[in-house]
Short mmCIF file of C-alpha atoms and ligand atoms in Angstrom, two decimals:
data_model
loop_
_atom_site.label_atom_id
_atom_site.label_comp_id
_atom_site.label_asym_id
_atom_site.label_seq_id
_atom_site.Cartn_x
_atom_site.Cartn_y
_atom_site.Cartn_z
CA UNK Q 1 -6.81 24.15 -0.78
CA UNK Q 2 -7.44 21.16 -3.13
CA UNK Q 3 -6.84 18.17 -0.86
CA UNK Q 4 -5.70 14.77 -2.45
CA UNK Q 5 -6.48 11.22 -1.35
CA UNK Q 6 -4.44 8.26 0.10
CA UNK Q 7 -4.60 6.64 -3.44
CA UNK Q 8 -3.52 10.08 -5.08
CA UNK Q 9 -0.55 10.55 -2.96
CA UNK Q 10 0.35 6.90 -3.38
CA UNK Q 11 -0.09 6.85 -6.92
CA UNK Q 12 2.01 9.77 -7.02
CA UNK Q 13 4.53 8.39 -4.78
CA UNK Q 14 4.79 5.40 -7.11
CA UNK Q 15 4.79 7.70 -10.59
CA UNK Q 16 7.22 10.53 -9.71
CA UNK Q 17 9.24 9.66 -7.11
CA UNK Q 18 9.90 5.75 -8.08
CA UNK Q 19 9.51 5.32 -4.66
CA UNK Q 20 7.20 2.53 -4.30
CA UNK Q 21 6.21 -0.70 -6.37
CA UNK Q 22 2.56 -1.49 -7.39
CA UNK Q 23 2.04 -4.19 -4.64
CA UNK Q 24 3.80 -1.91 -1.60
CA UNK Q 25 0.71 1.09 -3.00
CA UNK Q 26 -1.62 -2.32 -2.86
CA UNK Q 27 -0.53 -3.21 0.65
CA UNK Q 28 -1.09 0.16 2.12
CA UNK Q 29 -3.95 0.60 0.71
CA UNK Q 30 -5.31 -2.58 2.10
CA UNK Q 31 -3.91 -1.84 5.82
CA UNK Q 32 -5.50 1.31 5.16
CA UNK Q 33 -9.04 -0.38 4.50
CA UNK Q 34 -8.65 -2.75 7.56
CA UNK Q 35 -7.67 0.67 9.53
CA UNK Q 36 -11.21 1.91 8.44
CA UNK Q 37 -12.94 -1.48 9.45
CA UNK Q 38 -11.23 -1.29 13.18
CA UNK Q 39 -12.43 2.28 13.02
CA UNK Q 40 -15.91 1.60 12.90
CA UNK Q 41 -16.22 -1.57 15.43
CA UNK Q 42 -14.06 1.02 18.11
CA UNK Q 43 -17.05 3.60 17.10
CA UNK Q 44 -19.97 1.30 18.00
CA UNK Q 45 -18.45 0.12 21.56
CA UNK Q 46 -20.99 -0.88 23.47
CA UNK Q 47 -23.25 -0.96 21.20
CA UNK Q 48 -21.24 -3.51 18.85
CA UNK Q 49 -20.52 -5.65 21.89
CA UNK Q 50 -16.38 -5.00 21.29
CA UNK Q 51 -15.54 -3.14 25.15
CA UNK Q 52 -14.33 -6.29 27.52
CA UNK Q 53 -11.73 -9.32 27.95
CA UNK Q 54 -11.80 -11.93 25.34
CA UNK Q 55 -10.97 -14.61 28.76
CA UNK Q 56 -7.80 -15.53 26.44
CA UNK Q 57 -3.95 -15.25 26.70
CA UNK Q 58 -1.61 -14.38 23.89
CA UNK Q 59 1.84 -15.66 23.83
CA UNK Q 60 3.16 -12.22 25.68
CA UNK Q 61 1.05 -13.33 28.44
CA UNK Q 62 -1.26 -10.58 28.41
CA UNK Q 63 -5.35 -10.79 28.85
CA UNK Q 64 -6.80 -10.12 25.23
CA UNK Q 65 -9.62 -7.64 25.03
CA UNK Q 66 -12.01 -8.68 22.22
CA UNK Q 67 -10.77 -5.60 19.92
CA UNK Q 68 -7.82 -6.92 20.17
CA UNK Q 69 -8.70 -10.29 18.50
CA UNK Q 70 -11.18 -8.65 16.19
CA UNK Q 71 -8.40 -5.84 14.88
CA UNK Q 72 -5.98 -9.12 14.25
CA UNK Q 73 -8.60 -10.80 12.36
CA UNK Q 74 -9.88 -8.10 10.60
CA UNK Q 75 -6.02 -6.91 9.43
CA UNK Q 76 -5.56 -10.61 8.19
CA UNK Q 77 -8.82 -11.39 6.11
CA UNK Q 78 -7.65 -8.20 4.41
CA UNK Q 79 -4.47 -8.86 3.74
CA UNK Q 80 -4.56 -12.15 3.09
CA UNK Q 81 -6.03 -12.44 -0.71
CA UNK Q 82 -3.96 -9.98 -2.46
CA UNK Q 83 -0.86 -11.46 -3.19
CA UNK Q 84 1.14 -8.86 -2.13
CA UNK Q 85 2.32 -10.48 1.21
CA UNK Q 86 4.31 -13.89 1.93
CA UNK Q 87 3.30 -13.40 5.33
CA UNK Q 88 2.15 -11.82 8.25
CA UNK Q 89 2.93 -11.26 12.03
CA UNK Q 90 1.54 -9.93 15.35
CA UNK Q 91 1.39 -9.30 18.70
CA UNK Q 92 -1.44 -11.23 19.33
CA UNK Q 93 -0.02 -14.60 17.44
CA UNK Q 94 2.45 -17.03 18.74
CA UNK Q 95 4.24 -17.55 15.65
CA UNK Q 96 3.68 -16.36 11.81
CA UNK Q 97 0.72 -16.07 9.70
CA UNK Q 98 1.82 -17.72 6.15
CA UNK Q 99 -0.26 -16.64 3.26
CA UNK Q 100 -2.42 -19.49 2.42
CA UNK Q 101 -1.62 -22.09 -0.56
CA UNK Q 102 -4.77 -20.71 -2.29
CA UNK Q 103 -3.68 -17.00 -2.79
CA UNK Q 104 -0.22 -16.19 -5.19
CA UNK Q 105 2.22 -15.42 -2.41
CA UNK Q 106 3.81 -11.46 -2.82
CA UNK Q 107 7.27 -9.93 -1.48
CA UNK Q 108 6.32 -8.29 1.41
CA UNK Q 109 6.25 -9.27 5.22
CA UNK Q 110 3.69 -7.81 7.23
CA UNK Q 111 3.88 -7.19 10.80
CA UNK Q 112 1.37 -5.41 13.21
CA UNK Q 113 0.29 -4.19 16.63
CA UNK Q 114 -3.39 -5.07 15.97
CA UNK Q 115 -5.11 -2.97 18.73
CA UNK Q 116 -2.32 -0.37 20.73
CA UNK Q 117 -3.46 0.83 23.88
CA UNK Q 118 -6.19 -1.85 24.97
CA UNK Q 119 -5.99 -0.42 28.95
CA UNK Q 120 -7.90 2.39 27.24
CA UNK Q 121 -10.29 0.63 24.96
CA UNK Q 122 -13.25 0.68 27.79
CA UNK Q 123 -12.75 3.84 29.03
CA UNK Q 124 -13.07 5.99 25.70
CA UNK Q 125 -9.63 6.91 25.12
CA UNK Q 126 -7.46 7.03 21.97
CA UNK Q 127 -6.35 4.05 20.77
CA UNK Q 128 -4.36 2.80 17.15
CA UNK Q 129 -3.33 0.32 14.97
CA UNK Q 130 0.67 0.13 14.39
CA UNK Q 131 2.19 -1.65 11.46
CA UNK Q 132 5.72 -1.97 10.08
CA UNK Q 133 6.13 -3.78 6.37
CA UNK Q 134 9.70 -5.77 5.42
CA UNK Q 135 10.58 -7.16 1.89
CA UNK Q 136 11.33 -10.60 1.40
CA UNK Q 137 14.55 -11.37 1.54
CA UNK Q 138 16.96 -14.68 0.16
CA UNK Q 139 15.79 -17.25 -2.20
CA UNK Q 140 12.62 -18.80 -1.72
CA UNK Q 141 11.40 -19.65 -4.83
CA UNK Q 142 7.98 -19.01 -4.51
CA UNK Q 143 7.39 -21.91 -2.32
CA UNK Q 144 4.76 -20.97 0.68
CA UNK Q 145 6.16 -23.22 2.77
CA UNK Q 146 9.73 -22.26 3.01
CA UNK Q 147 9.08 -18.66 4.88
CA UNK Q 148 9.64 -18.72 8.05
CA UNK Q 149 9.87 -16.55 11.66
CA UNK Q 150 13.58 -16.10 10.64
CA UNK Q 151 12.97 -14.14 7.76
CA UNK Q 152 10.78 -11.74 9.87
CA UNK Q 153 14.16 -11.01 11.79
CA UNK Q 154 15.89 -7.86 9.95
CA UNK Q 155 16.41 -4.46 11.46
CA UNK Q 156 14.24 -1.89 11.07
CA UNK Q 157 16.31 0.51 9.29
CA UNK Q 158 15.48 -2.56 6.28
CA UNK Q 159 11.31 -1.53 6.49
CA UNK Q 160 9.93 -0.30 3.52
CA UNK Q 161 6.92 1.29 4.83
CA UNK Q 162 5.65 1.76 8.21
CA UNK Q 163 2.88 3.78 9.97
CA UNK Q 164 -0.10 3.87 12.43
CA UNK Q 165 -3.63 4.68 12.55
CA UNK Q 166 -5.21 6.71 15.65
CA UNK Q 167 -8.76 5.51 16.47
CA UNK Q 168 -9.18 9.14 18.64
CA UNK Q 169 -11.42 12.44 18.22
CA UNK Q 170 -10.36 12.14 14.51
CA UNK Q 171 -9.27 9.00 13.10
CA UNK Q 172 -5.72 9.67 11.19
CA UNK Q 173 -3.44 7.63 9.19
CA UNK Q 174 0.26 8.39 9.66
CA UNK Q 175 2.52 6.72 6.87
CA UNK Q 176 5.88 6.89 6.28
CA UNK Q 177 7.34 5.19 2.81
CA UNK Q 178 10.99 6.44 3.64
CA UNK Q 179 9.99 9.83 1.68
CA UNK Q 180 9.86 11.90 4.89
CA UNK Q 181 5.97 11.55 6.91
CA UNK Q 182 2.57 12.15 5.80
CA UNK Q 183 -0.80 12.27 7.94
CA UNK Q 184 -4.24 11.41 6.28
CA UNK Q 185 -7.33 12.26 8.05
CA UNK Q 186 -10.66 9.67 7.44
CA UNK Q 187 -13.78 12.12 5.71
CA UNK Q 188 -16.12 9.44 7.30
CA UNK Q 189 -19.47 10.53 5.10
CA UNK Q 190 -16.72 9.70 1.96
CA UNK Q 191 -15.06 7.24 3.48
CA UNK Q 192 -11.88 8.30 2.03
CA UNK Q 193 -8.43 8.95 3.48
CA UNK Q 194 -7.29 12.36 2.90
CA UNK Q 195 -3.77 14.41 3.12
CA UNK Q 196 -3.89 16.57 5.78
CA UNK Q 197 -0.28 17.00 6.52
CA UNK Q 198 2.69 16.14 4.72
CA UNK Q 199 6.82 16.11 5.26
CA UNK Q 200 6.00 15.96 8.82
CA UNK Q 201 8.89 17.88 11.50
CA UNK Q 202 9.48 17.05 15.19
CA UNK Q 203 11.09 20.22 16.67
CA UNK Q 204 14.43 19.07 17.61
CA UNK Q 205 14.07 20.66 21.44
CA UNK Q 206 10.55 20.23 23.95
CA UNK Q 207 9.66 21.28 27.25
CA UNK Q 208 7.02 17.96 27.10
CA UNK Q 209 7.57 14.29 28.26
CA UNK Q 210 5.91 11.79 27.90
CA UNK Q 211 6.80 8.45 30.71
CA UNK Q 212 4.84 6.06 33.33
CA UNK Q 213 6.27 8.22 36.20
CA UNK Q 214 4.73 5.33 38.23
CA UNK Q 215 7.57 3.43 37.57
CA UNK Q 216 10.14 5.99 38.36
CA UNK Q 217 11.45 3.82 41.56
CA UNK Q 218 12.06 0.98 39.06
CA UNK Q 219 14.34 2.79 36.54
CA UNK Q 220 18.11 2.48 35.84
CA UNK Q 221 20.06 6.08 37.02
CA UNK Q 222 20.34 7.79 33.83
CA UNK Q 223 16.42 7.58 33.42
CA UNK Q 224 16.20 8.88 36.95
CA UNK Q 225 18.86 11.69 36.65
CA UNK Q 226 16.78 12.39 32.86
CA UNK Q 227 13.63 13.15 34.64
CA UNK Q 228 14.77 14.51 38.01
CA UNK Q 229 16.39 17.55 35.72
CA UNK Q 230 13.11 17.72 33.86
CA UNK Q 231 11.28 17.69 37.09
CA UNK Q 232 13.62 20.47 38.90
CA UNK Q 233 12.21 22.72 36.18
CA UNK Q 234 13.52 26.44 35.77
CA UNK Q 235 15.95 26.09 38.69
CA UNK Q 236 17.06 22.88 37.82
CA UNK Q 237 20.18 22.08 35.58
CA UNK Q 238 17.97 22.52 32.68
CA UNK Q 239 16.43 26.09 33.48
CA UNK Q 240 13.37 25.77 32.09
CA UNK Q 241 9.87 24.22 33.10
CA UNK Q 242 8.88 20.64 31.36
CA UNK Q 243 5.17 19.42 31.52
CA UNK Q 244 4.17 15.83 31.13
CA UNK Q 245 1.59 13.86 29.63
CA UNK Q 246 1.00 9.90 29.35
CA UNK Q 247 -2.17 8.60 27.51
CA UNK Q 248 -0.66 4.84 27.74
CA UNK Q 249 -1.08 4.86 24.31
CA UNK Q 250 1.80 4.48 22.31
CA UNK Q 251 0.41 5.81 18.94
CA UNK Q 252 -1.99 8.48 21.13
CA UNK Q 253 1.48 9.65 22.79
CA UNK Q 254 3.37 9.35 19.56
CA UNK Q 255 0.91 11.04 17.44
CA UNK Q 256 1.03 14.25 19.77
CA UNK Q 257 4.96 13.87 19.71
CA UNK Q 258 5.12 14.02 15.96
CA UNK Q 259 2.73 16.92 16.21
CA UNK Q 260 4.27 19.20 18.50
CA UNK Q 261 7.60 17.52 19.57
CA UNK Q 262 7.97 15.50 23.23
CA UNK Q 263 9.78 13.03 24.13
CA UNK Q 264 8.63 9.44 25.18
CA UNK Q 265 10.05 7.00 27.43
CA UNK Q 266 9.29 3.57 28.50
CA UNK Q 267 12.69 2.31 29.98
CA UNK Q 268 13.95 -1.03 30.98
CA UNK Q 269 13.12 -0.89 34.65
CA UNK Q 270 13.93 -3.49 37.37
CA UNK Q 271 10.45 -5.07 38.03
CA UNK Q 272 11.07 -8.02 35.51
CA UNK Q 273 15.24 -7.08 34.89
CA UNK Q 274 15.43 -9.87 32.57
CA UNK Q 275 13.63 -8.21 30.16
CA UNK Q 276 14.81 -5.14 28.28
CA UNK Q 277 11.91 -3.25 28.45
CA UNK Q 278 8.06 -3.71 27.74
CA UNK Q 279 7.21 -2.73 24.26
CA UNK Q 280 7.98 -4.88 21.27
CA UNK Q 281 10.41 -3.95 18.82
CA UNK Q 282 9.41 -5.89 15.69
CA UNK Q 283 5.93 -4.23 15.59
CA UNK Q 284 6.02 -1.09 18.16
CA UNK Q 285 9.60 0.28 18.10
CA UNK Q 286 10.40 0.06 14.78
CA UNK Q 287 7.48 1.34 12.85
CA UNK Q 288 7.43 4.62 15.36
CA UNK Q 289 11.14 5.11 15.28
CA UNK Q 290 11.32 4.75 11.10
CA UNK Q 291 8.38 7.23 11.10
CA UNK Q 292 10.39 9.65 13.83
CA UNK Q 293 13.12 9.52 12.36
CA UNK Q 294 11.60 10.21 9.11
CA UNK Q 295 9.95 13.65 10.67
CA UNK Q 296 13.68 14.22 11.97
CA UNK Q 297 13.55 12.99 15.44
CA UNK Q 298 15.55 10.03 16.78
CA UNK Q 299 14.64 6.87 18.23
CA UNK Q 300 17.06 4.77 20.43
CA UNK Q 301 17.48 2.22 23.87
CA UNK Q 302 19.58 4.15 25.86
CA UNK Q 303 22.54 2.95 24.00
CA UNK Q 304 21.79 2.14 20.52
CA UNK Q 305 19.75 3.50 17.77
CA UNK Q 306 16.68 1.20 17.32
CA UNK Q 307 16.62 0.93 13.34
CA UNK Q 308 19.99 -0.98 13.81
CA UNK Q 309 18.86 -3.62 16.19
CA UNK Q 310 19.18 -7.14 14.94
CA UNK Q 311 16.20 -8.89 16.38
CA UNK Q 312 16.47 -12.13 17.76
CA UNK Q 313 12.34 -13.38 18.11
CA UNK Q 314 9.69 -12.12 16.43
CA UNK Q 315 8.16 -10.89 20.49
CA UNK Q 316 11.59 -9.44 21.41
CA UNK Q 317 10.90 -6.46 23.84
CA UNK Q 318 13.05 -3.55 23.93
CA UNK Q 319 13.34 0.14 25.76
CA UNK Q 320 12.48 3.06 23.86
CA UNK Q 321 13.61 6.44 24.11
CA UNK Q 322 12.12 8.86 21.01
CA UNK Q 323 11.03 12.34 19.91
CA UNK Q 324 12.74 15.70 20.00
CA UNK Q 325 16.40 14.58 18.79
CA UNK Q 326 17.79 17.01 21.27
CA UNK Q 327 16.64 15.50 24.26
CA UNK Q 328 16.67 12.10 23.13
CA UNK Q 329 20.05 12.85 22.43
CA UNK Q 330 20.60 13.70 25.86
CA UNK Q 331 18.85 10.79 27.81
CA UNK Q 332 20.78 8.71 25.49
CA UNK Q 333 24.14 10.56 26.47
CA UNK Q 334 23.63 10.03 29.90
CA UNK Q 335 23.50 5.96 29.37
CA UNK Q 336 27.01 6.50 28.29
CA UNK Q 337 27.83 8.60 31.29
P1 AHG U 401 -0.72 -2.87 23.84
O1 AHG U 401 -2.07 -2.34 24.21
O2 AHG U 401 -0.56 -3.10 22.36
O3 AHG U 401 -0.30 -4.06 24.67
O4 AHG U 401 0.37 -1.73 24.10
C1 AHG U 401 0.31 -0.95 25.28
C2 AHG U 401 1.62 -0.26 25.44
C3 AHG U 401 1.74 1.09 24.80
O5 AHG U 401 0.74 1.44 23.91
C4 AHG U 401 1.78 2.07 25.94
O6 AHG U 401 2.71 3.06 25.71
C5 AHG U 401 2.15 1.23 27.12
O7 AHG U 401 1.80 -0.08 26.83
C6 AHG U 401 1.46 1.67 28.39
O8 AHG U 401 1.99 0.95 29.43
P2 AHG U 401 1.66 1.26 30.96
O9 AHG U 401 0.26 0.80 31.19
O10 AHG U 401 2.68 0.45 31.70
O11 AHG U 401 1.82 2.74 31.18
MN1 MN U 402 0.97 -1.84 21.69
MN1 MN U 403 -1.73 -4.36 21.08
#
């Protein structure tokens, strides 16, 4: 089988299908680039000084690990010069990252999860880079300064790329453009990104889920009642088995959902009530529910679908329920209950 490259399939995206403009193909390949960069500092570990805290806070209030800070600055030096972004956003920033004065500003908005799963970082584990790309929207006239956090604030059904990169056994690029979900798989003696799976399915039923059952005292009753049944196995209501897994990586746990179907949970739960759950939606939901949705699944927060959220700050948090439409159908049912 002749395998084609990231550029190829891009290129091809942008020639036959219409589907995406010359600076969108110049933006993922740039995130792509970065993706490689982060790649190789997580390969040297120890041995490129990266494992450990950074002794710093970011606005979330969470203990940066230095790949955490070297992933953000690595995905803005690259992104920066192109002119293909007005700006760009993260988890580990306070507030917006406008393109520079030097640099012609572009269309797109950038956002990203720099480094996903730093509780695994140290210990070997798979970890990723998540990002989620807007357009531009209402008249700015060019002017750098005008862009603000507000325009970051759309919903994600309004992304116009999103996708994540798995820093695991194999290092893999998952992208979806809104044409359905394609993997890429790094050749590291090329150095190039190559297809390795394309239009992407997650069967719509799974015996597999994927949840912090630590937190299972915490969690509002139709999360309980969701698992209990999927706990009571074959002589439970469902009548049939389930098996679990939980790397504590969201793109490790998403990866094997849009793989071989699961669902994942991580639920409000009452330890901190007042907020609605601990993942971010601008820059964690969003990106993996366009790209599940996209392979067929469905992505939602017990009561709404999470592409049609309205976000309110750039850092909002949300609860995420996504996977195997069937069961996340059915979780989400029970909210309604
Ligand atoms: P991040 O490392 O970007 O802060 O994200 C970690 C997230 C997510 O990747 C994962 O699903 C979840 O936190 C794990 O949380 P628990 O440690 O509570 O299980
Ligand atoms: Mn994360
Ligand atoms: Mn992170």
């Amino acid at each position: 089988m002749k395998r084609i490259s990231l550029t190829q399939y891009l290129v091809e995206q942008q020639r036959e299908h219409g589907r995406i403009p010359a600076e969108l193909r110049l933006l993922i390949e740039i995130v792509a680039r970065a993706c490689k960069t982060i790649a190789i500092a997580v390969n040297k570990g120890a041995l490129g000084d990266v494992l450990g805290s950074a002794e710093t806070e970011n606005v979330q209030g969470e203990v940066q690990k230095k790949l955490d800070i070297i992933s953000n600055e690595v995905l803005i030096e690259a992104n920066e010069w192109g002119g293909h972004l007005a700006a760009m956003a993260s988890e580990e920033m306070d507030t917006i990252h406008v393109v520079p004065h030097r640099y012609p500003q572009g269309e797109y908005l950038l956002l990203f999860d720099p480094l996903d799963g730093s509780s695994n970082i140290d210990v070997n584990v798979s970890i990723g880079t998540i990002f989620s790309v807007l357009r531009k929207v209402g008249h700015h006239h060019g002017r750098v300064d005008e862009i603000t956090e507000e325009d970051f604030l759309q919903p994600g059904r309004a992304q116009a790329a999103a996708g994540y990169c798995v820093y695991g056994p194999q290092t893999t690029l998952v992208l979806t453009v809104g044409e359905g979900v394609a993997v890429f798989t790094l050749n590291r003696e090329t150095g190039s990104w190559m297809l390795t799976a394309d239009q992407v399915q997650i069967p719509a039923d799974t015996q597999e889920f994927a949840v912090n059952m630590s937190n299972l005292r915490h969690w509002a009753p139709p999360v309980r009642r969701y698992i209990d049944e999927c706990l009571a196995g074959k002589d439970g209501p469902r009548g049939k088995d389930f098996n679990m897994r939980w790397v504590a990586s969201m793109v490790a746990d998403v990866h094997r959902i849009l793989t071989r179907g699961g669902v994942f949970l991580y639920p409000w739960d009452q330890r901190e009530p007042h907020k609605p759950g601990k993942l971010r939606l601008m820059y964690e939901a969003n990106p993996m529910a366009f790209l599940v949705e996209q392979a067929g699944g469905s992505a939602t927060n017990g009561s709404q679908r999470i592409l049609d959220i309205v976000p309110g700050t750039l850092h909002e948090r949300v609860s995420v329920m996504l996977g195997s439409k069937n069961e996340v159908q059915r979780v989400t049912g029970y909210h309604a209950d």
